[in-house]
Short mmCIF file of N, CA and C in Angstrom, two decimals:
data_model
loop_
_atom_site.label_atom_id
_atom_site.label_comp_id
_atom_site.label_asym_id
_atom_site.label_seq_id
_atom_site.Cartn_x
_atom_site.Cartn_y
_atom_site.Cartn_z
N MET A 233 -151.94 -45.94 62.44
CA MET A 233 -151.48 -45.71 63.28
C MET A 233 -150.08 -45.99 63.34
N ALA A 234 -148.74 -46.01 63.46
CA ALA A 234 -147.16 -46.15 63.37
C ALA A 234 -147.36 -46.56 64.04
N ALA A 235 -147.01 -47.82 65.06
CA ALA A 235 -146.80 -48.60 66.14
C ALA A 235 -145.94 -50.57 65.79
N THR A 236 -145.24 -50.42 66.04
CA THR A 236 -144.84 -51.31 65.41
C THR A 236 -145.19 -53.19 66.47
N ALA A 237 -145.98 -53.77 66.01
CA ALA A 237 -146.21 -54.31 66.19
C ALA A 237 -145.58 -55.70 66.52
N ARG A 238 -145.33 -56.99 67.72
CA ARG A 238 -144.93 -57.45 68.04
C ARG A 238 -145.72 -59.31 67.38
N VAL A 239 -145.18 -60.23 66.84
CA VAL A 239 -146.34 -61.14 66.69
C VAL A 239 -145.47 -62.34 67.71
N ARG A 240 -146.77 -63.39 68.22
CA ARG A 240 -145.89 -64.35 68.80
C ARG A 240 -146.50 -65.53 68.22
N GLN A 241 -146.16 -66.08 68.22
CA GLN A 241 -146.79 -67.89 67.27
C GLN A 241 -148.12 -68.20 68.29
N ALA A 242 -147.53 -68.56 69.39
CA ALA A 242 -148.03 -68.61 71.22
C ALA A 242 -149.01 -67.85 71.64
N GLY A 243 -150.54 -67.89 70.85
CA GLY A 243 -151.76 -67.98 71.46
C GLY A 243 -152.53 -67.85 71.76
N ARG A 244 -153.81 -66.73 71.62
CA ARG A 244 -155.01 -67.82 72.23
C ARG A 244 -155.66 -68.73 70.65
N ASP A 245 -156.71 -69.78 71.53
CA ASP A 245 -157.52 -70.13 70.90
C ASP A 245 -158.66 -69.30 70.17
N THR A 246 -159.16 -69.73 68.89
CA THR A 246 -159.67 -69.30 68.11
C THR A 246 -161.08 -70.10 68.31
N ARG A 247 -162.21 -69.64 67.78
CA ARG A 247 -163.84 -70.90 67.95
C ARG A 247 -163.43 -71.60 66.77
N ALA A 248 -162.77 -71.05 65.69
CA ALA A 248 -162.84 -72.56 64.87
C ALA A 248 -161.05 -73.53 65.51
N GLY A 249 -161.18 -73.16 66.74
CA GLY A 249 -159.96 -74.33 67.18
C GLY A 249 -158.49 -74.35 66.49
N LYS A 250 -158.40 -73.09 66.03
CA LYS A 250 -156.83 -72.48 64.88
C LYS A 250 -156.57 -71.55 66.29
N THR A 251 -155.06 -71.31 66.27
CA THR A 251 -154.29 -70.87 67.52
C THR A 251 -153.88 -69.84 66.98
N GLU A 252 -155.06 -67.96 67.30
CA GLU A 252 -154.04 -66.89 66.48
C GLU A 252 -153.05 -66.28 67.69
N PRO A 253 -152.34 -66.06 66.48
CA PRO A 253 -150.79 -65.19 66.74
C PRO A 253 -151.41 -64.22 67.90
N GLU A 254 -150.11 -64.52 69.14
CA GLU A 254 -149.51 -63.09 70.27
C GLU A 254 -150.00 -61.97 69.92
N VAL A 255 -150.16 -60.62 69.82
CA VAL A 255 -149.42 -60.09 68.67
C VAL A 255 -149.92 -58.40 70.15
N THR A 256 -148.60 -57.95 69.89
CA THR A 256 -148.61 -56.49 70.60
C THR A 256 -148.34 -55.45 70.66
N PHE A 257 -148.37 -53.94 70.78
CA PHE A 257 -148.19 -52.75 71.19
C PHE A 257 -147.84 -52.55 72.12
N PRO A 258 -146.74 -51.11 71.19
CA PRO A 258 -146.29 -50.45 72.96
C PRO A 258 -147.71 -49.67 73.69
N ALA A 259 -148.00 -49.94 74.46
CA ALA A 259 -148.14 -49.16 75.49
C ALA A 259 -149.25 -48.23 75.00
N VAL A 260 -149.08 -47.37 74.93
CA VAL A 260 -149.35 -46.44 75.74
C VAL A 260 -148.75 -45.27 73.83
N ALA A 261 -149.49 -44.73 73.20
CA ALA A 261 -148.96 -43.79 72.08
C ALA A 261 -149.11 -42.59 71.62
N GLU A 262 -149.46 -41.69 70.94
CA GLU A 262 -149.64 -40.03 71.03
C GLU A 262 -149.23 -39.73 69.75
N GLN A 263 -150.38 -38.87 69.49
CA GLN A 263 -150.80 -38.20 68.32
C GLN A 263 -151.21 -36.59 68.15
N ARG A 264 -149.97 -35.56 67.42
CA ARG A 264 -150.90 -35.12 68.22
C ARG A 264 -150.71 -33.75 66.94
N SER A 265 -152.20 -32.59 66.86
CA SER A 265 -152.85 -32.28 65.73
C SER A 265 -152.85 -31.62 66.30
N GLY A 266 -152.58 -30.61 65.79
CA GLY A 266 -153.39 -28.53 66.61
C GLY A 266 -153.42 -28.74 68.05
N ARG A 267 -154.84 -29.09 68.20
CA ARG A 267 -155.02 -28.02 69.32
C ARG A 267 -154.98 -29.49 70.18
N THR A 268 -155.27 -31.12 69.30
CA THR A 268 -155.71 -32.01 70.59
C THR A 268 -154.37 -33.02 70.27
N THR A 269 -154.58 -33.57 71.25
CA THR A 269 -153.28 -35.16 71.82
C THR A 269 -154.36 -35.94 71.55
N THR A 270 -154.27 -37.36 70.84
CA THR A 270 -155.02 -38.89 71.57
C THR A 270 -153.88 -39.43 72.02
N ILE A 271 -154.03 -40.16 72.89
CA ILE A 271 -153.84 -41.04 73.56
C ILE A 271 -154.18 -42.96 72.84
N ILE A 272 -153.13 -43.45 72.80
CA ILE A 272 -154.40 -44.34 71.94
C ILE A 272 -153.97 -45.36 73.52
N LEU A 273 -154.00 -45.87 73.06
CA LEU A 273 -154.15 -47.49 74.44
C LEU A 273 -154.65 -49.10 73.40
N PRO A 274 -153.43 -49.57 73.14
CA PRO A 274 -153.72 -50.82 72.84
C PRO A 274 -154.58 -51.61 73.74
N GLY A 275 -155.92 -52.32 73.05
CA GLY A 275 -156.74 -53.43 73.87
C GLY A 275 -156.00 -54.16 74.26
N SER A 276 -155.38 -54.84 74.62
CA SER A 276 -154.49 -56.50 74.37
C SER A 276 -153.69 -55.12 76.12
N VAL A 277 -153.19 -54.36 76.17
CA VAL A 277 -152.60 -53.56 77.35
C VAL A 277 -153.95 -53.93 78.58
N LEU A 278 -155.40 -52.76 77.97
CA LEU A 278 -156.39 -53.36 78.98
C LEU A 278 -156.94 -54.26 79.29
N PHE A 279 -157.32 -54.87 77.94
CA PHE A 279 -158.49 -56.26 78.56
C PHE A 279 -158.39 -57.17 78.12
N ALA A 280 -158.28 -58.18 78.57
CA ALA A 280 -158.47 -59.33 78.60
C ALA A 280 -159.72 -59.37 76.84
N THR A 281 -159.26 -60.92 76.14
CA THR A 281 -160.47 -61.27 74.92
C THR A 281 -162.10 -61.20 75.33
N ASP A 282 -162.17 -59.63 74.08
CA ASP A 282 -163.72 -60.37 74.90
C ASP A 282 -164.59 -59.30 76.04
N SER A 283 -163.95 -58.23 77.22
CA SER A 283 -164.29 -57.90 78.34
C SER A 283 -163.70 -56.92 78.32
N ALA A 284 -164.42 -56.46 79.02
CA ALA A 284 -164.45 -54.51 79.13
C ALA A 284 -164.33 -54.77 81.23
N GLU A 285 -163.20 -55.43 81.76
CA GLU A 285 -163.26 -55.48 82.88
C GLU A 285 -161.85 -55.29 82.90
N LEU A 286 -161.08 -54.38 83.60
CA LEU A 286 -159.18 -53.21 83.23
C LEU A 286 -158.72 -54.65 83.87
N SER A 287 -157.41 -55.59 83.20
CA SER A 287 -156.42 -56.46 83.79
C SER A 287 -155.59 -55.38 84.50
N ARG A 288 -154.86 -56.07 84.80
CA ARG A 288 -153.70 -55.31 86.25
C ARG A 288 -152.87 -54.68 85.75
N SER A 289 -152.73 -55.29 83.68
CA SER A 289 -151.23 -54.77 83.07
C SER A 289 -151.66 -53.39 83.12
N ALA A 290 -153.02 -52.62 83.08
CA ALA A 290 -153.56 -51.49 82.21
C ALA A 290 -153.41 -50.58 83.34
N GLN A 291 -153.55 -50.79 84.27
CA GLN A 291 -153.39 -50.21 85.39
C GLN A 291 -152.28 -49.20 85.38
N SER A 292 -150.78 -49.37 85.27
CA SER A 292 -149.72 -48.68 84.84
C SER A 292 -149.70 -47.80 83.51
N ALA A 293 -150.47 -48.56 82.64
CA ALA A 293 -150.45 -47.48 81.64
C ALA A 293 -151.23 -46.76 81.40
N LEU A 294 -152.50 -47.20 82.43
CA LEU A 294 -154.14 -45.62 82.89
C LEU A 294 -153.21 -45.01 83.65
N ASP A 295 -152.19 -44.49 84.75
CA ASP A 295 -151.50 -43.95 85.75
C ASP A 295 -150.61 -42.98 84.21
N ASP A 296 -149.74 -43.61 82.98
CA ASP A 296 -149.79 -42.77 82.52
C ASP A 296 -150.16 -41.46 82.16
N ALA A 297 -151.12 -42.22 81.66
CA ALA A 297 -151.99 -41.82 80.61
C ALA A 297 -152.43 -40.48 81.37
N ALA A 298 -152.83 -41.08 82.20
CA ALA A 298 -153.36 -39.28 83.51
C ALA A 298 -152.71 -38.70 83.71
N ARG A 299 -151.55 -39.35 83.92
CA ARG A 299 -149.98 -38.13 84.08
C ARG A 299 -149.95 -37.11 83.13
N GLY A 300 -150.06 -37.86 81.48
CA GLY A 300 -149.56 -37.29 80.92
C GLY A 300 -150.88 -36.42 80.35
N ILE A 301 -151.76 -36.57 80.87
CA ILE A 301 -153.82 -35.65 80.36
C ILE A 301 -152.90 -35.00 81.15
N ASP A 302 -152.91 -34.92 82.25
CA ASP A 302 -152.47 -33.01 83.58
C ASP A 302 -151.19 -32.41 82.88
N ASP A 303 -150.54 -32.80 81.96
CA ASP A 303 -149.23 -32.87 82.20
C ASP A 303 -149.94 -31.64 80.34
N LEU A 304 -150.59 -31.81 80.13
CA LEU A 304 -151.19 -31.07 79.06
C LEU A 304 -152.28 -29.88 79.41
N ASP A 305 -152.64 -29.97 80.55
CA ASP A 305 -153.52 -28.74 81.32
C ASP A 305 -154.62 -28.88 80.24
N PRO A 306 -155.81 -29.86 79.72
CA PRO A 306 -156.98 -29.87 79.15
C PRO A 306 -157.90 -29.09 79.27
N VAL A 307 -158.58 -28.87 78.32
CA VAL A 307 -159.96 -28.43 78.52
C VAL A 307 -161.11 -29.00 78.23
N SER A 308 -160.44 -30.33 77.95
CA SER A 308 -161.98 -31.48 77.53
C SER A 308 -161.18 -32.41 77.26
N VAL A 309 -161.20 -33.88 77.96
CA VAL A 309 -161.17 -35.33 77.36
C VAL A 309 -162.40 -35.69 77.23
N ALA A 310 -161.89 -37.30 76.16
CA ALA A 310 -162.87 -37.30 75.20
C ALA A 310 -162.71 -38.52 74.88
N VAL A 311 -162.98 -39.74 75.52
CA VAL A 311 -162.83 -41.21 74.97
C VAL A 311 -163.52 -42.64 74.14
N SER A 312 -162.97 -42.73 73.56
CA SER A 312 -163.88 -44.18 72.28
C SER A 312 -163.54 -45.24 72.77
N GLY A 313 -164.19 -46.33 72.73
CA GLY A 313 -163.44 -47.24 71.97
C GLY A 313 -163.59 -47.77 70.66
N HIS A 314 -162.73 -49.03 70.59
CA HIS A 314 -162.95 -48.94 68.68
C HIS A 314 -162.43 -51.05 69.14
N THR A 315 -163.38 -51.35 68.20
CA THR A 315 -163.01 -53.36 68.27
C THR A 315 -162.35 -53.03 66.74
N ASP A 316 -162.21 -55.03 66.79
CA ASP A 316 -161.49 -55.42 65.30
C ASP A 316 -163.49 -55.80 64.35
N SER A 317 -163.63 -55.94 63.11
CA SER A 317 -164.84 -56.68 63.10
C SER A 317 -164.82 -58.02 63.09
N ARG A 318 -164.99 -58.91 63.87
CA ARG A 318 -165.10 -59.64 64.08
C ARG A 318 -166.46 -59.63 64.84
N GLY A 319 -166.70 -61.13 65.19
CA GLY A 319 -168.65 -61.12 65.96
C GLY A 319 -169.09 -59.72 64.76
N SER A 320 -171.06 -59.71 65.52
CA SER A 320 -171.25 -58.29 65.11
C SER A 320 -171.54 -56.97 65.67
N GLU A 321 -171.97 -56.69 64.45
CA GLU A 321 -172.16 -55.01 65.41
C GLU A 321 -172.87 -54.68 65.83
N GLN A 322 -173.73 -55.13 66.79
CA GLN A 322 -174.73 -54.53 68.14
C GLN A 322 -173.31 -55.01 69.59
N HIS A 323 -173.12 -56.30 69.24
CA HIS A 323 -172.03 -56.72 70.24
C HIS A 323 -170.87 -55.49 69.95
N GLY A 324 -170.01 -55.77 69.19
CA GLY A 324 -168.75 -55.33 69.00
C GLY A 324 -169.23 -53.31 69.50
N ARG A 325 -170.77 -52.44 69.37
CA ARG A 325 -171.22 -51.01 69.92
C ARG A 325 -170.94 -51.66 71.17
N ARG A 326 -171.55 -52.47 71.70
CA ARG A 326 -171.92 -52.55 73.54
C ARG A 326 -170.33 -52.59 73.94
N LEU A 327 -168.87 -53.93 73.60
CA LEU A 327 -167.88 -53.85 74.16
C LEU A 327 -167.20 -52.47 73.86
N SER A 328 -167.00 -52.01 72.77
CA SER A 328 -166.33 -51.11 72.73
C SER A 328 -167.01 -49.49 74.01
N LEU A 329 -168.08 -50.02 74.16
CA LEU A 329 -168.94 -48.53 74.32
C LEU A 329 -168.49 -48.94 76.31
N ALA A 330 -167.95 -50.58 76.40
CA ALA A 330 -168.20 -50.32 77.84
C ALA A 330 -166.52 -50.19 78.08
N ARG A 331 -166.35 -50.54 77.01
CA ARG A 331 -164.37 -50.24 77.39
C ARG A 331 -164.50 -48.99 77.94
N ALA A 332 -164.77 -47.85 76.61
CA ALA A 332 -164.46 -46.65 76.44
C ALA A 332 -165.32 -46.54 78.18
N ARG A 333 -166.03 -46.70 78.83
CA ARG A 333 -166.90 -46.52 80.14
C ARG A 333 -165.92 -46.57 80.92
N ALA A 334 -165.22 -47.88 80.84
CA ALA A 334 -165.00 -48.31 82.68
C ALA A 334 -162.59 -47.42 81.68
N VAL A 335 -162.40 -47.30 81.43
CA VAL A 335 -161.19 -46.43 81.06
C VAL A 335 -161.58 -44.85 81.18
N ARG A 336 -162.43 -44.60 81.48
CA ARG A 336 -163.69 -43.12 81.65
C ARG A 336 -162.91 -43.34 82.91
N SER A 337 -163.81 -44.36 83.76
CA SER A 337 -163.53 -44.39 85.50
C SER A 337 -162.94 -44.62 85.88
N ALA A 338 -161.93 -45.06 85.07
CA ALA A 338 -160.71 -45.19 86.06
C ALA A 338 -159.38 -43.81 85.64
N LEU A 339 -159.72 -42.93 84.48
CA LEU A 339 -159.76 -41.82 84.67
C LEU A 339 -159.66 -40.83 85.63
N GLY A 340 -161.42 -41.62 85.75
CA GLY A 340 -161.76 -40.49 86.87
C GLY A 340 -161.39 -41.12 88.82
N GLU A 341 -160.96 -42.41 88.36
CA GLU A 341 -160.38 -42.42 89.88
C GLU A 341 -158.76 -41.86 90.02
N ARG A 342 -157.83 -41.64 89.14
CA ARG A 342 -157.33 -40.25 88.74
C ARG A 342 -156.90 -39.43 89.09
N GLY A 343 -158.81 -38.98 89.32
CA GLY A 343 -158.91 -37.44 89.56
C GLY A 343 -159.00 -36.88 87.54
N THR A 344 -158.97 -37.57 86.74
CA THR A 344 -158.48 -37.27 85.40
C THR A 344 -160.43 -37.08 84.43
N ALA A 345 -160.62 -35.33 85.18
CA ALA A 345 -162.30 -35.44 83.89
C ALA A 345 -162.36 -35.13 83.00
N VAL A 346 -163.13 -36.78 82.03
CA VAL A 346 -164.09 -37.41 80.81
C VAL A 346 -164.88 -36.61 81.09
N ALA A 347 -166.10 -36.06 79.47
CA ALA A 347 -166.84 -34.89 79.30
C ALA A 347 -167.41 -36.61 78.76
N SER A 348 -166.77 -36.93 77.63
CA SER A 348 -167.35 -38.68 77.50
C SER A 348 -166.96 -39.62 76.64
N ALA A 349 -167.92 -40.94 77.00
CA ALA A 349 -167.36 -41.85 77.23
C ALA A 349 -167.87 -43.00 75.32
N ARG A 350 -167.20 -43.11 74.63
CA ARG A 350 -168.50 -43.94 73.26
C ARG A 350 -167.82 -44.63 73.27
N GLY A 351 -168.28 -45.64 72.17
CA GLY A 351 -168.58 -46.78 71.78
C GLY A 351 -168.81 -46.60 70.08
N TYR A 352 -167.28 -46.88 69.60
CA TYR A 352 -167.24 -47.18 68.07
C TYR A 352 -167.41 -48.04 67.40
N SER A 353 -167.73 -49.58 68.01
CA SER A 353 -166.48 -50.75 67.07
C SER A 353 -165.89 -50.43 66.20
N ASP A 354 -166.50 -50.99 65.12
CA ASP A 354 -165.69 -51.23 63.69
C ASP A 354 -165.67 -50.15 62.72
N ASP A 355 -165.94 -49.79 63.64
CA ASP A 355 -166.14 -47.81 62.36
C ASP A 355 -165.61 -47.06 62.45
N ARG A 356 -164.36 -47.22 63.05
CA ARG A 356 -162.92 -46.34 62.46
C ARG A 356 -161.72 -47.39 62.53
N PRO A 357 -161.74 -47.51 61.52
CA PRO A 357 -160.48 -49.31 61.77
C PRO A 357 -159.29 -48.17 61.71
N SER A 358 -157.54 -48.21 62.42
CA SER A 358 -156.88 -47.43 62.86
C SER A 358 -155.90 -48.78 61.51
N CYS A 359 -156.04 -49.51 61.39
CA CYS A 359 -155.38 -50.25 60.10
C CYS A 359 -156.10 -51.31 59.33
N THR A 360 -156.08 -51.27 58.13
CA THR A 360 -156.78 -52.04 57.20
C THR A 360 -155.48 -52.46 56.41
N PRO A 361 -156.58 -53.26 55.29
CA PRO A 361 -157.55 -54.15 55.68
C PRO A 361 -157.41 -55.38 57.17
N GLU A 362 -158.06 -55.72 57.45
CA GLU A 362 -158.16 -57.01 58.51
C GLU A 362 -158.43 -58.31 58.10
N TYR A 363 -158.26 -58.56 56.55
CA TYR A 363 -157.87 -59.38 55.99
C TYR A 363 -157.75 -59.43 54.79
N HIS A 364 -157.00 -60.36 54.44
CA HIS A 364 -155.89 -60.43 52.93
C HIS A 364 -156.63 -61.96 51.93
N ASP A 365 -157.86 -61.21 50.91
CA ASP A 365 -158.21 -62.90 50.03
C ASP A 365 -158.72 -63.18 51.16
N GLY A 366 -159.21 -63.19 52.48
CA GLY A 366 -160.33 -64.22 53.47
C GLY A 366 -158.88 -65.18 54.70
N VAL A 367 -158.27 -64.43 54.92
CA VAL A 367 -157.50 -64.48 55.41
C VAL A 367 -156.64 -63.52 57.22
N PRO A 368 -157.24 -64.20 57.54
CA PRO A 368 -157.28 -62.68 58.65
C PRO A 368 -155.48 -62.30 59.47
N ASP A 369 -156.02 -60.34 59.30
CA ASP A 369 -154.34 -60.36 59.63
C ASP A 369 -154.15 -59.82 61.21
N TYR A 370 -153.75 -60.68 61.81
CA TYR A 370 -153.73 -60.60 63.56
C TYR A 370 -153.57 -59.39 63.32
N ALA A 371 -151.93 -58.77 63.24
CA ALA A 371 -151.54 -57.33 63.75
C ALA A 371 -152.71 -56.23 63.52
N ALA A 372 -152.92 -56.14 61.87
CA ALA A 372 -154.41 -55.58 61.89
C ALA A 372 -155.51 -55.22 62.19
N MET A 373 -155.78 -56.51 62.80
CA MET A 373 -156.86 -56.98 64.27
C MET A 373 -156.56 -56.04 65.41
N ALA A 374 -155.91 -56.59 66.18
CA ALA A 374 -155.18 -56.08 67.05
C ALA A 374 -154.59 -54.83 67.70
N CYS A 375 -154.13 -53.78 66.10
CA CYS A 375 -154.20 -52.28 66.06
C CYS A 375 -154.77 -52.11 66.09
N ASN A 376 -156.69 -52.69 65.85
CA ASN A 376 -158.14 -51.23 65.97
C ASN A 376 -158.44 -52.37 66.43
N ARG A 377 -158.49 -52.34 67.88
CA ARG A 377 -158.24 -53.06 68.85
C ARG A 377 -157.85 -51.97 70.40
N ARG A 378 -158.41 -51.22 70.50
CA ARG A 378 -158.49 -49.51 70.95
C ARG A 378 -159.09 -49.50 71.85
N VAL A 379 -158.18 -48.33 72.79
CA VAL A 379 -159.40 -46.93 73.05
C VAL A 379 -158.53 -45.75 73.49
N GLU A 380 -159.08 -45.32 72.44
CA GLU A 380 -158.05 -43.52 72.41
C GLU A 380 -158.89 -42.52 73.58
N ILE A 381 -158.03 -41.48 73.83
CA ILE A 381 -157.96 -40.89 74.68
C ILE A 381 -157.52 -39.17 74.21
N THR A 382 -158.86 -38.39 73.97
CA THR A 382 -158.46 -37.59 73.22
C THR A 382 -158.43 -36.64 74.31
N VAL A 383 -157.90 -35.73 73.90
CA VAL A 383 -157.08 -34.62 74.66
C VAL A 383 -157.06 -32.68 74.23
N THR A 384 -158.43 -32.56 74.91
CA THR A 384 -158.03 -30.38 73.97
C THR A 384 -157.71 -29.55 74.79
N VAL A 385 -156.65 -29.09 74.20
CA VAL A 385 -156.02 -28.60 74.88
C VAL A 385 -156.24 -26.96 74.90
N ARG A 386 -156.21 -25.18 75.63
CA ARG A 386 -156.51 -24.17 74.94
C ARG A 386 -154.97 -23.53 73.75
N ARG A 387 -154.03 -23.95 73.97
CA ARG A 387 -152.71 -23.13 72.74
C ARG A 387 -152.94 -23.20 71.43
#
């Protein structure tokens, strides 16, 4: 993903007692390929850490995404959730699926029909590697925590 990250030293506390820098990406990014447009929403815009409950800040990003989808005149819309590699694979799958379903529901409330919602955990990273010689790359991790909305059009 060709998004520019912003890193601030004041971040959240990790389980190890260290402060993880706060990393943010633009609210909405798009990738186009043929008849498919993928709208990428960073996890930090949508959810608190380890949560599938949409945050207040998610609402405007989802409004923008719904308008963008409607402008494309879609044939189908699919939502996929992605996490970073921390935690168990099972937890990542549950969390990424719950996040995809939350976005599907929010888009439905905005009048956008979504055909499917899937959770991929860390199976499809957008940014790698997440670790360099055992040291976490927080920007890569934040890049991988995302929800993608894949829109297929007729054209």
